Amino acid sequence: MRRTGMKLVGVVVGIGIALWSAAADAGSFTVQVGPNNTTSFVPATPTVAAGTTVHWTWSSTSPLHSVTSGTCSGSTCSPDGRWDSGVHGGPFTFDLIFAGPLLGSVGTYPYFCSVHGAAMQGAITVKATPHDFDANGKSDILWRNTSSGGVAMWLMDGATIASGSFITTVPTVWTVVGVADFDGDAKADILWRDTSGNLALWIMDGTAPKASSILGNVSTQWTIVGVADFNGDGNADSSGGTAPPGMCRCG
């Protein structure tokens, strides 16, 4: 942790902020700590994009509170070691970037006040940004050369191309049929299908496939009509169409 004036900036378990500085560009979100002398976080359970900087702010009238990651069971709260602001009164600010291996994955990160325990809890839910391959909270652009089969990517910073990479060449019998976060790391992955109905998945780490697998073969009478998180587990699923009414192939 580094304290500058009345602001504390979180550095998570030895991961320097400079390593993830690009993620801060995803934007920011403010949570009030104990506003109007209450024992509450406002809002208590926001959802933010991966790469967002969350500002917890104590007002000048705030009593002593902390922002301590962990869970509560009944009246007992247990820290999990992800972050701890320490106990402070207002005015004070604690900033944390939800990026990197420990805080950048899609999911919910609960926390509590170590002074008031289970009576004062909150949670930050991190969601994936559509087509975001580098988890900076901004969509990127995937390119395909229809003649050669080449695959390339632009990592974007808003309307600016931050970097461009040629990934590889894939035979043109294969087509990209979905881009979504299948493994819950807040980075988009690529779903492929060939003209015979074979399905394959690239699990991506930015512009590099870190794993690939053949999912199986589905008759070409079935078409992919949607890729999304249908069961709420933070991982994308696929839905097949072109079937009799009332039937859906989901997996």
Coordinates of C-alpha atoms in Angstrom, one line a residue:
M1 CA 0.0 0.0 0.0
R2 CA 1.1 3.6 -0.7
R3 CA -0.3 6.6 1.2
T4 CA -0.2 10.0 -0.5
G5 CA -1.7 12.8 1.5
M6 CA -5.2 11.5 2.4
K7 CA -5.4 9.0 -0.4
L8 CA -4.5 5.4 -0.2
V9 CA -3.8 3.5 -3.4
G10 CA -4.0 -0.3 -3.3
V11 CA -1.2 -2.4 -4.8
V12 CA -2.4 -6.0 -4.7
V13 CA 0.0 -8.5 -3.2
G14 CA 3.2 -7.2 -4.9
I15 CA 1.7 -6.5 -8.3
G16 CA 2.9 -3.0 -9.1
I17 CA 0.2 -0.6 -10.4
A18 CA 2.4 0.3 -13.3
L19 CA 2.0 -3.2 -14.6
W20 CA -1.7 -2.7 -14.9
S21 CA -1.8 1.0 -15.5
A22 CA -3.6 0.6 -18.9
A23 CA -6.5 -1.0 -17.0
A24 CA -7.2 2.2 -15.1
D25 CA -8.4 3.7 -18.4
A26 CA -11.6 1.6 -18.1
G27 CA -13.0 4.3 -15.9
S28 CA -13.8 4.8 -12.2
F29 CA -16.6 4.3 -9.7
T30 CA -17.1 5.8 -6.3
V31 CA -18.5 4.1 -3.2
Q32 CA -19.3 6.2 -0.2
V33 CA -18.1 4.8 3.2
G34 CA -20.5 5.5 6.1
P35 CA -22.2 8.6 4.6
N36 CA -24.3 10.7 7.1
N37 CA -22.8 8.8 10.0
T38 CA -24.4 5.5 8.8
T39 CA -22.9 2.0 8.9
S40 CA -23.3 1.4 5.2
F41 CA -21.5 1.4 1.9
V42 CA -23.4 3.4 -0.8
P43 CA -24.0 1.8 -3.3
A44 CA -23.4 -1.5 -1.5
T45 CA -23.2 -3.9 -4.5
P46 CA -22.2 -2.1 -7.7
T47 CA -21.2 -3.9 -10.9
V48 CA -18.2 -2.6 -12.8
A49 CA -16.2 -3.5 -15.9
A50 CA -12.8 -5.2 -15.5
G51 CA -10.1 -2.6 -15.2
T52 CA -12.3 -0.1 -13.3
T53 CA -10.8 1.9 -10.5
V54 CA -13.1 1.9 -7.5
H55 CA -12.8 4.9 -5.1
W56 CA -14.0 4.4 -1.6
T57 CA -14.5 7.8 0.0
W58 CA -15.0 8.7 3.7
S59 CA -16.8 12.1 4.2
S60 CA -15.6 14.6 6.7
T61 CA -18.3 13.4 9.1
S62 CA -17.7 9.7 8.7
P63 CA -16.9 7.7 11.8
L64 CA -14.1 5.1 11.8
H65 CA -14.5 2.5 9.1
S66 CA -12.4 0.1 7.0
V67 CA -12.8 -1.5 3.6
T68 CA -11.6 -5.1 4.2
S69 CA -12.0 -7.8 1.6
G70 CA -13.6 -11.0 2.9
T71 CA -16.9 -12.6 3.9
C72 CA -19.2 -12.7 6.9
S73 CA -21.1 -15.7 8.2
G74 CA -23.6 -14.7 10.8
S75 CA -21.8 -12.1 13.0
T76 CA -18.3 -13.4 12.2
C77 CA -16.3 -11.8 9.4
S78 CA -13.1 -13.2 8.0
P79 CA -10.7 -11.3 5.8
D80 CA -9.4 -13.0 2.7
G81 CA -6.2 -11.0 2.3
R82 CA -7.1 -9.4 -1.1
W83 CA -7.1 -5.8 0.3
D84 CA -7.5 -3.8 3.5
S85 CA -7.7 0.0 3.6
G86 CA -7.0 0.1 7.3
V87 CA -9.3 1.9 9.8
H88 CA -9.9 5.6 9.0
G89 CA -12.2 8.5 9.6
G90 CA -13.1 11.1 7.0
P91 CA -12.0 12.8 4.9
F92 CA -10.2 9.8 3.3
T93 CA -10.0 7.9 0.0
F94 CA -9.0 4.4 -0.8
D95 CA -8.5 3.4 -4.5
L96 CA -8.3 0.0 -6.0
I97 CA -8.0 -1.1 -9.6
F98 CA -10.0 -4.2 -10.4
A99 CA -7.5 -5.7 -12.8
G100 CA -4.8 -8.4 -12.9
P101 CA -4.8 -12.0 -11.8
L102 CA -6.3 -11.4 -8.3
L103 CA -9.0 -8.8 -9.0
G104 CA -9.6 -8.8 -12.7
S105 CA -11.5 -12.0 -13.1
V106 CA -15.3 -11.9 -13.6
G107 CA -17.0 -12.5 -10.3
T108 CA -18.1 -10.9 -7.0
Y109 CA -15.6 -9.6 -4.5
P110 CA -17.2 -9.2 -1.0
Y111 CA -15.9 -6.9 1.7
F112 CA -16.8 -5.5 5.1
C113 CA -15.9 -2.9 7.7
S114 CA -13.6 -4.4 10.3
V115 CA -15.0 -2.0 12.9
H116 CA -18.7 -2.9 12.4
G117 CA -18.4 -6.4 11.0
A118 CA -21.4 -8.0 9.5
A119 CA -23.5 -4.9 10.1
M120 CA -21.6 -3.2 7.3
Q121 CA -20.9 -5.2 4.2
G122 CA -20.5 -4.6 0.5
A123 CA -19.4 -6.3 -2.7
I124 CA -17.9 -5.4 -6.1
T125 CA -19.1 -7.5 -9.0
V126 CA -16.7 -7.4 -12.0
K127 CA -18.2 -8.0 -15.4
A128 CA -16.5 -8.6 -18.8
T129 CA -16.7 -5.9 -21.5
P130 CA -17.9 -7.3 -24.8
H131 CA -15.1 -8.1 -27.2
D132 CA -12.5 -6.9 -24.7
F133 CA -9.4 -9.1 -25.2
D134 CA -7.0 -7.4 -22.8
A135 CA -9.4 -6.7 -19.9
N136 CA -9.0 -2.9 -20.0
G137 CA -12.7 -2.4 -20.0
K138 CA -12.8 -1.3 -23.7
S139 CA -13.8 -3.4 -26.7
D140 CA -11.2 -4.4 -29.3
I141 CA -11.4 -5.4 -32.9
L142 CA -10.8 -8.9 -34.4
W143 CA -10.0 -9.1 -38.1
R144 CA -10.2 -12.0 -40.5
N145 CA -8.8 -12.1 -44.1
T146 CA -11.4 -14.0 -46.1
S147 CA -8.9 -14.9 -48.8
S148 CA -5.9 -16.1 -46.8
G149 CA -7.6 -17.0 -43.5
G150 CA -5.3 -14.6 -41.6
V151 CA -6.5 -13.6 -38.1
A152 CA -5.4 -10.2 -36.6
M153 CA -6.4 -8.0 -33.8
W154 CA -6.4 -4.3 -32.8
L155 CA -6.3 -3.6 -29.1
M156 CA -8.2 -0.4 -28.7
D157 CA -8.1 2.6 -26.3
G158 CA -11.4 4.1 -27.2
A159 CA -11.1 5.4 -30.8
T160 CA -7.3 4.9 -30.7
I161 CA -5.5 1.8 -31.8
A162 CA -3.3 1.0 -28.9
S163 CA -1.5 -1.9 -30.7
G164 CA -2.1 -4.3 -33.6
S165 CA -1.1 -8.0 -33.9
F166 CA -1.2 -10.7 -36.5
I167 CA -2.2 -13.8 -34.6
T168 CA -2.1 -16.7 -37.1
T169 CA -3.6 -18.2 -40.3
V170 CA -6.6 -20.5 -40.0
P171 CA -8.0 -22.4 -43.0
T172 CA -11.0 -20.6 -44.5
V173 CA -13.3 -23.5 -43.9
W174 CA -13.3 -22.2 -40.3
T175 CA -15.4 -19.2 -39.3
V176 CA -15.6 -17.2 -36.1
V177 CA -19.1 -17.7 -34.7
G178 CA -18.7 -16.1 -31.3
V179 CA -16.5 -13.8 -29.2
A180 CA -17.1 -13.9 -25.5
D181 CA -15.4 -14.6 -22.2
F182 CA -15.7 -18.4 -21.7
D183 CA -13.3 -18.9 -18.8
G184 CA -14.3 -15.9 -16.6
D185 CA -10.9 -14.1 -16.7
A186 CA -12.6 -10.9 -18.2
K187 CA -10.7 -11.4 -21.5
A188 CA -12.7 -12.4 -24.6
D189 CA -12.2 -15.8 -26.2
I190 CA -13.0 -17.0 -29.8
L191 CA -15.4 -19.7 -30.8
W192 CA -14.8 -21.3 -34.2
R193 CA -16.9 -23.5 -36.5
D194 CA -16.0 -25.2 -39.7
T195 CA -18.1 -26.1 -42.7
S196 CA -18.5 -29.7 -41.4
G197 CA -20.0 -28.6 -38.1
N198 CA -16.9 -29.0 -35.9
L199 CA -16.7 -26.5 -33.0
A200 CA -13.4 -25.3 -31.6
L201 CA -12.6 -22.8 -28.8
W202 CA -9.6 -20.6 -28.3
I203 CA -9.1 -19.4 -24.8
M204 CA -7.3 -16.1 -25.2
D205 CA -4.8 -14.1 -23.2
G206 CA -4.9 -10.8 -25.0
T207 CA -3.8 -11.4 -28.6
A208 CA -2.4 -14.9 -27.9
P209 CA -4.3 -18.1 -27.7
K210 CA -3.3 -19.8 -24.4
A211 CA -5.4 -22.9 -24.9
S212 CA -7.5 -24.5 -27.6
S213 CA -9.9 -27.4 -27.8
I214 CA -12.3 -29.2 -30.1
L215 CA -15.7 -29.1 -28.5
G216 CA -17.3 -31.6 -30.8
N217 CA -19.3 -31.8 -34.0
V218 CA -22.9 -30.5 -34.3
S219 CA -24.9 -31.1 -37.4
T220 CA -24.9 -28.1 -39.8
Q221 CA -28.6 -28.0 -39.5
W222 CA -27.8 -26.3 -36.2
T223 CA -26.5 -22.7 -36.2
I224 CA -25.0 -20.6 -33.4
V225 CA -27.5 -17.8 -32.7
G226 CA -26.1 -16.5 -29.5
V227 CA -23.1 -16.6 -27.2
A228 CA -23.7 -15.3 -23.6
D229 CA -23.7 -16.2 -20.0
F230 CA -27.0 -18.1 -19.8
N231 CA -26.5 -19.7 -16.4
G232 CA -25.0 -16.8 -14.5
D233 CA -21.7 -18.5 -13.6
G234 CA -19.6 -15.7 -15.2
N235 CA -18.6 -17.9 -18.2
A236 CA -20.1 -17.6 -21.7
D237 CA -22.3 -20.3 -23.1
S238 CA -23.6 -20.9 -26.6
S239 CA -27.1 -21.4 -27.9
G240 CA -28.0 -23.2 -31.1
G241 CA -30.9 -22.4 -33.4
T242 CA -32.6 -23.7 -36.6
A243 CA -34.5 -26.3 -34.7
P244 CA -38.2 -27.3 -34.2
P245 CA -40.2 -24.7 -32.1
G246 CA -39.5 -25.0 -28.4
M247 CA -36.2 -26.7 -28.8
C248 CA -32.8 -25.1 -28.0
R249 CA -29.3 -26.5 -28.1
C250 CA -27.5 -24.8 -25.2
G251 CA -24.1 -25.8 -23.7

